[in-house]
Amino acid sequence: MRGSIVITTEVYNTPGSEERQKARIVYHWKTERHWAILPFMPVVLHTESLRLGPGGQTIRLAQEARRLNSINGWSCHVAGRSPGPLDADLLGEDWYHPFRFNRSKFHPGSLLRAIRLLKQIRPDIIHTHSSYDAWVFGVAGRILGLPIVRGRHSSWPLKKPAIRNFAYTQLADAFTVSGATIGRILTSSGIIREDKVFDTAGGFDQDRFDPDRVDRELLHRELGLATGARIIGAVCMVRPTKGIDILVDAFSRLPDDSAGAGLHLVIAGTVSDEDRASLTSASPGRIHFLGYRDDIEDIIGSMDLLIVPSRKADGVPQVIPQAMALRVPVIGARAAGIPDVITDGETGFLVPPEDPVALTARIVSVLSMTPADMAALLERARCRSLERHTFDSIVETYLSAYNYLLG
C-alpha cells in the first residue's frame, strides 16, 4: 500500500504470554491509525552470476527456489545474470529478477544496481552462489546490514594467503556446500567454523524421478537402435572439468566381445559444435550428442549405465542421486565430491580419475554383472538417494542455515 512502512519486530503470541513470535507490522503514515500485524514470512534472495548453461548448478537453483516458494511461511526470489542460463527457465516469474553484471566484479554499477534491488525486495537473507554475485551482493548486503549465506559448488581449495578469501571471511555468515568433501575443504582452511557449514549435496524431485513412470525406451526409439542394443552415457555440460574426453577414450577401448558389442554412448548436455565433431570422430555412428534436454529423467532412465568421469572441480553432481533413484547403475571418478554419494560396490562404482583404461575395465565388469547382484545394488542405491538426496531434504537443510542466521 502506498504510504506504508514495514517494520519487522517481535510480538507476544497471546496477552500475558512469554512466547514471542516474529511479525511484520504495517504502518500507514497518512492516517496514522491503520496498523496491521502480519505473520513473519522470511524472504530469501538467491543470486547467481554464471554465464554458461543451463547446467546442473543453475537448474537445481531454479528447482530449489520453486520448492522453497511452495513452503508455507517462506518467500524466495532469484537474481540471475541476464542474459544468462536462468532466463529460459525463470523469465516471467514475478520472483525472478534478471540482473546485469558488469565485466568486473568490483564495478560500481553492479553494486548500485544490487543495492537498489535489495531495497526493493527487502530480503531477510541473501544466498550467493558464484564468484561475481558473491562479491557484488555480498558487499551490497554488508552495506545494508543483511546476513549472507554463501553456496559453494566446487571442490577447488581456498586461495592462499587467507586475505584472498575475503568473500568467505567477510562476505558470508554461513555456507551451503554441494557435498561433505567441499565442507571439509572449507573447515580445514582454519578460517571457517564447522557449525557454519551445511551440506546440501545434489537432490532430485521424487515425483519426476520415479522409476515406474519413466520412458525406458526413449533413446532406442529416438536413435533408431535395435531392441537389444545397450546404452551407456553421461549427462552434463560438456567442458573440461566433466571429463567427457576421458569417457570417449574409455569407450573407444571397449573390446568387440559380448560387453562391447552393440554398445552406444550417449551424452546429454550443452556442447559446442567443435567438441561434438571432435569427440564423435572417435567412434562414428556409436557416439551420440543430444545437446541440452528437458526430459532428463527419461534420458537417464533409458540408459543401462550412467558414467560421471569428472575431474577435480565437481561437488556432488545431481545426476548421480537422480540415476540412483531411477535404479540406473552409476560409475563415478574417485574425485571431488563424487565419493560422498557413491560407496564403491555398495551403491555404485568408483574408478581412479583421468584413467580411461580403468574406466573401460569397470564398464565391462558392471555390464557383466548377474541380474541378481545388479538388482540388489540398485535397491541399495535407491534407498540411499531417497534417504539423503531428495529436494525436500536439501531445502530443509537450506532452512536450517537460514534459521541459524535468523536466530
mmCIF file of N, CA and C in Angstrom, residues 107-189:
data_model
loop_
_atom_site.group_PDB
_atom_site.id
_atom_site.type_symbol
_atom_site.label_atom_id
_atom_site.label_comp_id
_atom_site.label_asym_id
_atom_site.label_seq_id
_atom_site.Cartn_x
_atom_site.Cartn_y
_atom_site.Cartn_z
ATOM 1 N N HIS A 107 32.879 -3.453 -10.222
ATOM 2 C CA HIS A 107 32.313 -2.315 -10.931
ATOM 3 C C HIS A 107 31.227 -1.659 -10.071
ATOM 4 N N PRO A 108 31.292 -0.326 -9.871
ATOM 5 C CA PRO A 108 30.289 0.338 -9.020
ATOM 6 C C PRO A 108 28.871 0.245 -9.574
ATOM 7 N N GLY A 109 28.735 0.105 -10.912
ATOM 8 C CA GLY A 109 27.395 -0.009 -11.484
ATOM 9 C C GLY A 109 26.662 -1.237 -10.987
ATOM 10 N N SER A 110 27.346 -2.390 -10.938
ATOM 11 C CA SER A 110 26.723 -3.614 -10.421
ATOM 12 C C SER A 110 26.338 -3.442 -8.958
ATOM 13 N N LEU A 111 27.215 -2.824 -8.189
ATOM 14 C CA LEU A 111 26.950 -2.637 -6.763
ATOM 15 C C LEU A 111 25.714 -1.764 -6.544
ATOM 16 N N LEU A 112 25.610 -0.659 -7.289
ATOM 17 C CA LEU A 112 24.466 0.239 -7.113
ATOM 18 C C LEU A 112 23.165 -0.452 -7.522
ATOM 19 N N ARG A 113 23.209 -1.234 -8.606
ATOM 20 C CA ARG A 113 22.007 -1.966 -9.004
ATOM 21 C C ARG A 113 21.619 -3.009 -7.955
ATOM 22 N N ALA A 114 22.621 -3.651 -7.342
ATOM 23 C CA ALA A 114 22.335 -4.643 -6.301
ATOM 24 C C ALA A 114 21.695 -3.988 -5.082
ATOM 25 N N ILE A 115 22.199 -2.827 -4.694
ATOM 26 C CA ILE A 115 21.619 -2.124 -3.544
ATOM 27 C C ILE A 115 20.172 -1.737 -3.824
ATOM 28 N N ARG A 116 19.908 -1.235 -5.046
ATOM 29 C CA ARG A 116 18.530 -0.871 -5.402
ATOM 30 C C ARG A 116 17.610 -2.082 -5.352
ATOM 31 N N LEU A 117 18.095 -3.227 -5.871
ATOM 32 C CA LEU A 117 17.270 -4.425 -5.862
ATOM 33 C C LEU A 117 16.999 -4.907 -4.441
ATOM 34 N N LEU A 118 18.016 -4.857 -3.588
ATOM 35 C CA LEU A 118 17.827 -5.288 -2.199
ATOM 36 C C LEU A 118 16.827 -4.386 -1.474
ATOM 37 N N LYS A 119 16.860 -3.113 -1.753
ATOM 38 C CA LYS A 119 15.886 -2.211 -1.132
ATOM 39 C C LYS A 119 14.478 -2.471 -1.646
ATOM 40 N N GLN A 120 14.390 -2.928 -2.893
ATOM 41 C CA GLN A 120 13.081 -3.235 -3.465
ATOM 42 C C GLN A 120 12.508 -4.527 -2.885
ATOM 43 N N ILE A 121 13.338 -5.573 -2.798
ATOM 44 C CA ILE A 121 12.864 -6.888 -2.344
ATOM 45 C C ILE A 121 12.773 -6.970 -0.825
ATOM 46 N N ARG A 122 13.678 -6.284 -0.132
ATOM 47 C CA ARG A 122 13.779 -6.333 1.331
ATOM 48 C C ARG A 122 13.969 -7.758 1.848
ATOM 49 N N PRO A 123 14.997 -8.475 1.384
ATOM 50 C CA PRO A 123 15.189 -9.848 1.855
ATOM 51 C C PRO A 123 15.685 -9.876 3.294
ATOM 52 N N ASP A 124 15.396 -10.975 3.967
ATOM 53 C CA ASP A 124 15.950 -11.211 5.304
ATOM 54 C C ASP A 124 17.266 -11.964 5.212
ATOM 55 N N ILE A 125 17.485 -12.693 4.102
ATOM 56 C CA ILE A 125 18.693 -13.477 3.870
ATOM 57 C C ILE A 125 19.098 -13.308 2.410
ATOM 58 N N ILE A 126 20.402 -13.149 2.154
ATOM 59 C CA ILE A 126 20.947 -13.231 0.803
ATOM 60 C C ILE A 126 21.701 -14.548 0.696
ATOM 61 N N HIS A 127 21.476 -15.278 -0.400
ATOM 62 C CA HIS A 127 22.149 -16.564 -0.614
ATOM 63 C C HIS A 127 22.888 -16.482 -1.942
ATOM 64 N N THR A 128 24.202 -16.287 -1.911
ATOM 65 C CA THR A 128 25.001 -16.156 -3.123
ATOM 66 C C THR A 128 25.520 -17.527 -3.561
ATOM 67 N N HIS A 129 25.864 -17.647 -4.868
ATOM 68 C CA HIS A 129 26.230 -18.972 -5.384
ATOM 69 C C HIS A 129 27.499 -19.004 -6.221
ATOM 70 N N SER A 130 27.948 -17.891 -6.776
ATOM 71 C CA SER A 130 29.142 -17.880 -7.618
ATOM 72 C C SER A 130 30.008 -16.678 -7.271
ATOM 73 N N SER A 131 31.167 -16.589 -7.906
ATOM 74 C CA SER A 131 32.158 -15.594 -7.516
ATOM 75 C C SER A 131 31.663 -14.153 -7.677
ATOM 76 N N TYR A 132 31.167 -13.816 -8.866
ATOM 77 C CA TYR A 132 30.785 -12.424 -9.117
ATOM 78 C C TYR A 132 29.643 -11.984 -8.218
ATOM 79 N N ASP A 133 28.590 -12.794 -8.144
ATOM 80 C CA ASP A 133 27.453 -12.366 -7.320
ATOM 81 C C ASP A 133 27.808 -12.382 -5.838
ATOM 82 N N ALA A 134 28.752 -13.250 -5.428
ATOM 83 C CA ALA A 134 29.171 -13.250 -4.023
ATOM 84 C C ALA A 134 29.817 -11.927 -3.650
ATOM 85 N N TRP A 135 30.595 -11.343 -4.563
ATOM 86 C CA TRP A 135 31.210 -10.046 -4.302
ATOM 87 C C TRP A 135 30.187 -8.915 -4.392
ATOM 88 N N VAL A 136 29.431 -8.885 -5.484
ATOM 89 C CA VAL A 136 28.512 -7.767 -5.711
ATOM 90 C C VAL A 136 27.431 -7.717 -4.642
ATOM 91 N N PHE A 137 26.714 -8.838 -4.461
ATOM 92 C CA PHE A 137 25.630 -8.833 -3.485
ATOM 93 C C PHE A 137 26.162 -8.992 -2.065
ATOM 94 N N GLY A 138 27.375 -9.548 -1.921
ATOM 95 C CA GLY A 138 27.978 -9.605 -0.594
ATOM 96 C C GLY A 138 28.277 -8.214 -0.058
ATOM 97 N N VAL A 139 28.896 -7.378 -0.873
ATOM 98 C CA VAL A 139 29.199 -6.006 -0.449
ATOM 99 C C VAL A 139 27.907 -5.219 -0.250
ATOM 100 N N ALA A 140 26.955 -5.361 -1.194
ATOM 101 C CA ALA A 140 25.678 -4.654 -1.058
ATOM 102 C C ALA A 140 24.954 -5.078 0.210
ATOM 103 N N GLY A 141 24.992 -6.375 0.511
ATOM 104 C CA GLY A 141 24.350 -6.867 1.719
ATOM 105 C C GLY A 141 25.002 -6.339 2.977
ATOM 106 N N ARG A 142 26.320 -6.241 2.952
ATOM 107 C CA ARG A 142 27.015 -5.701 4.123
ATOM 108 C C ARG A 142 26.664 -4.224 4.335
ATOM 109 N N ILE A 143 26.555 -3.475 3.255
ATOM 110 C CA ILE A 143 26.192 -2.064 3.365
ATOM 111 C C ILE A 143 24.815 -1.911 4.011
ATOM 112 N N LEU A 144 23.894 -2.843 3.673
ATOM 113 C CA LEU A 144 22.535 -2.760 4.199
ATOM 114 C C LEU A 144 22.339 -3.589 5.467
ATOM 115 N N GLY A 145 23.406 -4.234 5.951
ATOM 116 C CA GLY A 145 23.335 -4.971 7.209
ATOM 117 C C GLY A 145 22.557 -6.269 7.135
ATOM 118 N N LEU A 146 22.626 -6.974 5.987
ATOM 119 C CA LEU A 146 21.865 -8.208 5.813
ATOM 120 C C LEU A 146 22.755 -9.438 6.001
ATOM 121 N N PRO A 147 22.240 -10.516 6.606
ATOM 122 C CA PRO A 147 23.017 -11.757 6.725
ATOM 123 C C PRO A 147 23.135 -12.450 5.370
ATOM 124 N N ILE A 148 24.248 -13.171 5.179
ATOM 125 C CA ILE A 148 24.566 -13.757 3.870
ATOM 126 C C ILE A 148 24.944 -15.223 4.025
ATOM 127 N N VAL A 149 24.360 -16.071 3.169
ATOM 128 C CA VAL A 149 24.761 -17.470 3.036
ATOM 129 C C VAL A 149 25.517 -17.596 1.718
ATOM 130 N N ARG A 150 26.662 -18.249 1.754
ATOM 131 C CA ARG A 150 27.457 -18.442 0.530
ATOM 132 C C ARG A 150 27.352 -19.903 0.118
ATOM 133 N N GLY A 151 26.860 -20.148 -1.106
ATOM 134 C CA GLY A 151 26.835 -21.501 -1.644
ATOM 135 C C GLY A 151 28.160 -21.829 -2.300
ATOM 136 N N ARG A 152 28.684 -22.996 -2.006
ATOM 137 C CA ARG A 152 29.966 -23.435 -2.580
ATOM 138 C C ARG A 152 29.709 -24.730 -3.346
ATOM 139 N N HIS A 153 29.984 -24.723 -4.669
ATOM 140 C CA HIS A 153 29.630 -25.853 -5.524
ATOM 141 C C HIS A 153 30.838 -26.551 -6.134
ATOM 142 N N SER A 154 32.025 -26.055 -5.922
ATOM 143 C CA SER A 154 33.219 -26.682 -6.496
ATOM 144 C C SER A 154 34.173 -27.078 -5.381
ATOM 145 N N SER A 155 35.058 -28.021 -5.702
ATOM 146 C CA SER A 155 35.960 -28.561 -4.684
ATOM 147 C C SER A 155 37.378 -28.011 -4.816
ATOM 148 N N TRP A 156 37.542 -26.897 -5.526
ATOM 149 C CA TRP A 156 38.867 -26.280 -5.532
ATOM 150 C C TRP A 156 39.218 -25.810 -4.122
ATOM 151 N N PRO A 157 40.463 -25.963 -3.695
ATOM 152 C CA PRO A 157 40.845 -25.471 -2.371
ATOM 153 C C PRO A 157 40.758 -23.950 -2.320
ATOM 154 N N LEU A 158 40.594 -23.412 -1.122
ATOM 155 C CA LEU A 158 40.559 -21.962 -0.972
ATOM 156 C C LEU A 158 41.926 -21.372 -1.313
ATOM 157 N N LYS A 159 41.896 -20.116 -1.713
ATOM 158 C CA LYS A 159 43.119 -19.447 -2.143
ATOM 159 C C LYS A 159 44.008 -19.119 -0.944
ATOM 160 N N LYS A 160 45.299 -18.990 -1.235
ATOM 161 C CA LYS A 160 46.257 -18.560 -0.229
ATOM 162 C C LYS A 160 46.986 -17.330 -0.754
ATOM 163 N N PRO A 161 47.348 -16.378 0.085
ATOM 164 C CA PRO A 161 47.114 -16.322 1.534
ATOM 165 C C PRO A 161 45.651 -16.058 1.875
ATOM 166 N N ALA A 162 45.340 -16.103 3.175
ATOM 167 C CA ALA A 162 43.957 -16.007 3.638
ATOM 168 C C ALA A 162 43.294 -14.702 3.228
ATOM 169 N N ILE A 163 44.070 -13.635 3.020
ATOM 170 C CA ILE A 163 43.487 -12.348 2.656
ATOM 171 C C ILE A 163 42.736 -12.443 1.334
ATOM 172 N N ARG A 164 43.084 -13.437 0.489
ATOM 173 C CA ARG A 164 42.417 -13.590 -0.806
ATOM 174 C C ARG A 164 41.049 -14.251 -0.661
ATOM 175 N N ASN A 165 40.723 -14.689 0.550
ATOM 176 C CA ASN A 165 39.425 -15.318 0.795
ATOM 177 C C ASN A 165 38.441 -14.343 1.440
ATOM 178 N N PHE A 166 38.576 -13.068 1.115
ATOM 179 C CA PHE A 166 37.742 -12.029 1.714
ATOM 180 C C PHE A 166 36.259 -12.334 1.535
ATOM 181 N N ALA A 167 35.888 -12.871 0.358
ATOM 182 C CA ALA A 167 34.474 -13.157 0.102
ATOM 183 C C ALA A 167 33.938 -14.233 1.038
ATOM 184 N N TYR A 168 34.830 -15.066 1.593
ATOM 185 C CA TYR A 168 34.409 -16.113 2.523
ATOM 186 C C TYR A 168 34.487 -15.651 3.967
ATOM 187 N N THR A 169 35.491 -14.869 4.278
ATOM 188 C CA THR A 169 35.675 -14.456 5.674
ATOM 189 C C THR A 169 34.826 -13.252 6.049
ATOM 190 N N GLN A 170 34.540 -12.355 5.088
ATOM 191 C CA GLN A 170 33.845 -11.117 5.414
ATOM 192 C C GLN A 170 32.494 -10.962 4.726
ATOM 193 N N LEU A 171 32.263 -11.684 3.634
ATOM 194 C CA LEU A 171 31.018 -11.507 2.875
ATOM 195 C C LEU A 171 30.118 -12.732 2.981
ATOM 196 N N ALA A 172 30.259 -13.499 4.045
ATOM 197 C CA ALA A 172 29.398 -14.664 4.273
ATOM 198 C C ALA A 172 29.329 -14.948 5.766
ATOM 199 N N ASP A 173 28.148 -15.356 6.222
ATOM 200 C CA ASP A 173 27.936 -15.689 7.634
ATOM 201 C C ASP A 173 27.675 -17.168 7.841
ATOM 202 N N ALA A 174 27.309 -17.880 6.762
ATOM 203 C CA ALA A 174 27.110 -19.328 6.791
ATOM 204 C C ALA A 174 27.322 -19.834 5.367
ATOM 205 N N PHE A 175 27.430 -21.163 5.235
ATOM 206 C CA PHE A 175 27.791 -21.739 3.943
ATOM 207 C C PHE A 175 26.950 -22.979 3.664
ATOM 208 N N THR A 176 26.468 -23.102 2.435
ATOM 209 C CA THR A 176 25.897 -24.365 1.967
ATOM 210 C C THR A 176 26.884 -24.959 0.970
ATOM 211 N N VAL A 177 27.112 -26.271 1.061
ATOM 212 C CA VAL A 177 28.138 -26.914 0.230
ATOM 213 C C VAL A 177 27.539 -28.108 -0.493
ATOM 214 N N SER A 178 27.983 -28.311 -1.733
ATOM 215 C CA SER A 178 27.493 -29.434 -2.548
ATOM 216 C C SER A 178 28.301 -30.693 -2.243
ATOM 217 N N GLY A 179 28.166 -31.169 -1.012
ATOM 218 C CA GLY A 179 28.843 -32.393 -0.615
ATOM 219 C C GLY A 179 29.791 -32.186 0.558
ATOM 220 N N ALA A 180 29.981 -33.270 1.314
ATOM 221 C CA ALA A 180 30.813 -33.216 2.520
ATOM 222 C C ALA A 180 32.267 -32.885 2.214
ATOM 223 N N THR A 181 32.753 -33.319 1.037
ATOM 224 C CA THR A 181 34.147 -33.032 0.675
ATOM 225 C C THR A 181 34.392 -31.529 0.624
ATOM 226 N N ILE A 182 33.465 -30.784 0.015
ATOM 227 C CA ILE A 182 33.614 -29.327 -0.058
ATOM 228 C C ILE A 182 33.552 -28.731 1.340
ATOM 229 N N GLY A 183 32.687 -29.278 2.189
ATOM 230 C CA GLY A 183 32.621 -28.795 3.568
ATOM 231 C C GLY A 183 33.942 -28.970 4.289
ATOM 232 N N ARG A 184 34.590 -30.118 4.082
ATOM 233 C CA ARG A 184 35.896 -30.349 4.730
ATOM 234 C C ARG A 184 36.955 -29.394 4.196
ATOM 235 N N ILE A 185 36.886 -29.063 2.922
ATOM 236 C CA ILE A 185 37.837 -28.104 2.358
ATOM 237 C C ILE A 185 37.689 -26.758 3.043
ATOM 238 N N LEU A 186 36.455 -26.341 3.284
ATOM 239 C CA LEU A 186 36.239 -25.048 3.942
ATOM 240 C C LEU A 186 36.713 -25.062 5.393
ATOM 241 N N THR A 187 36.324 -26.099 6.133
ATOM 242 C CA THR A 187 36.665 -26.106 7.562
ATOM 243 C C THR A 187 38.155 -26.369 7.791
ATOM 244 N N SER A 188 38.792 -27.149 6.910
ATOM 245 C CA SER A 188 40.219 -27.427 7.087
ATOM 246 C C SER A 188 41.082 -26.207 6.793
ATOM 247 N N SER A 189 40.494 -25.179 6.190
ATOM 248 C CA SER A 189 41.255 -23.954 5.914
ATOM 249 C C SER A 189 41.600 -23.209 7.199
#
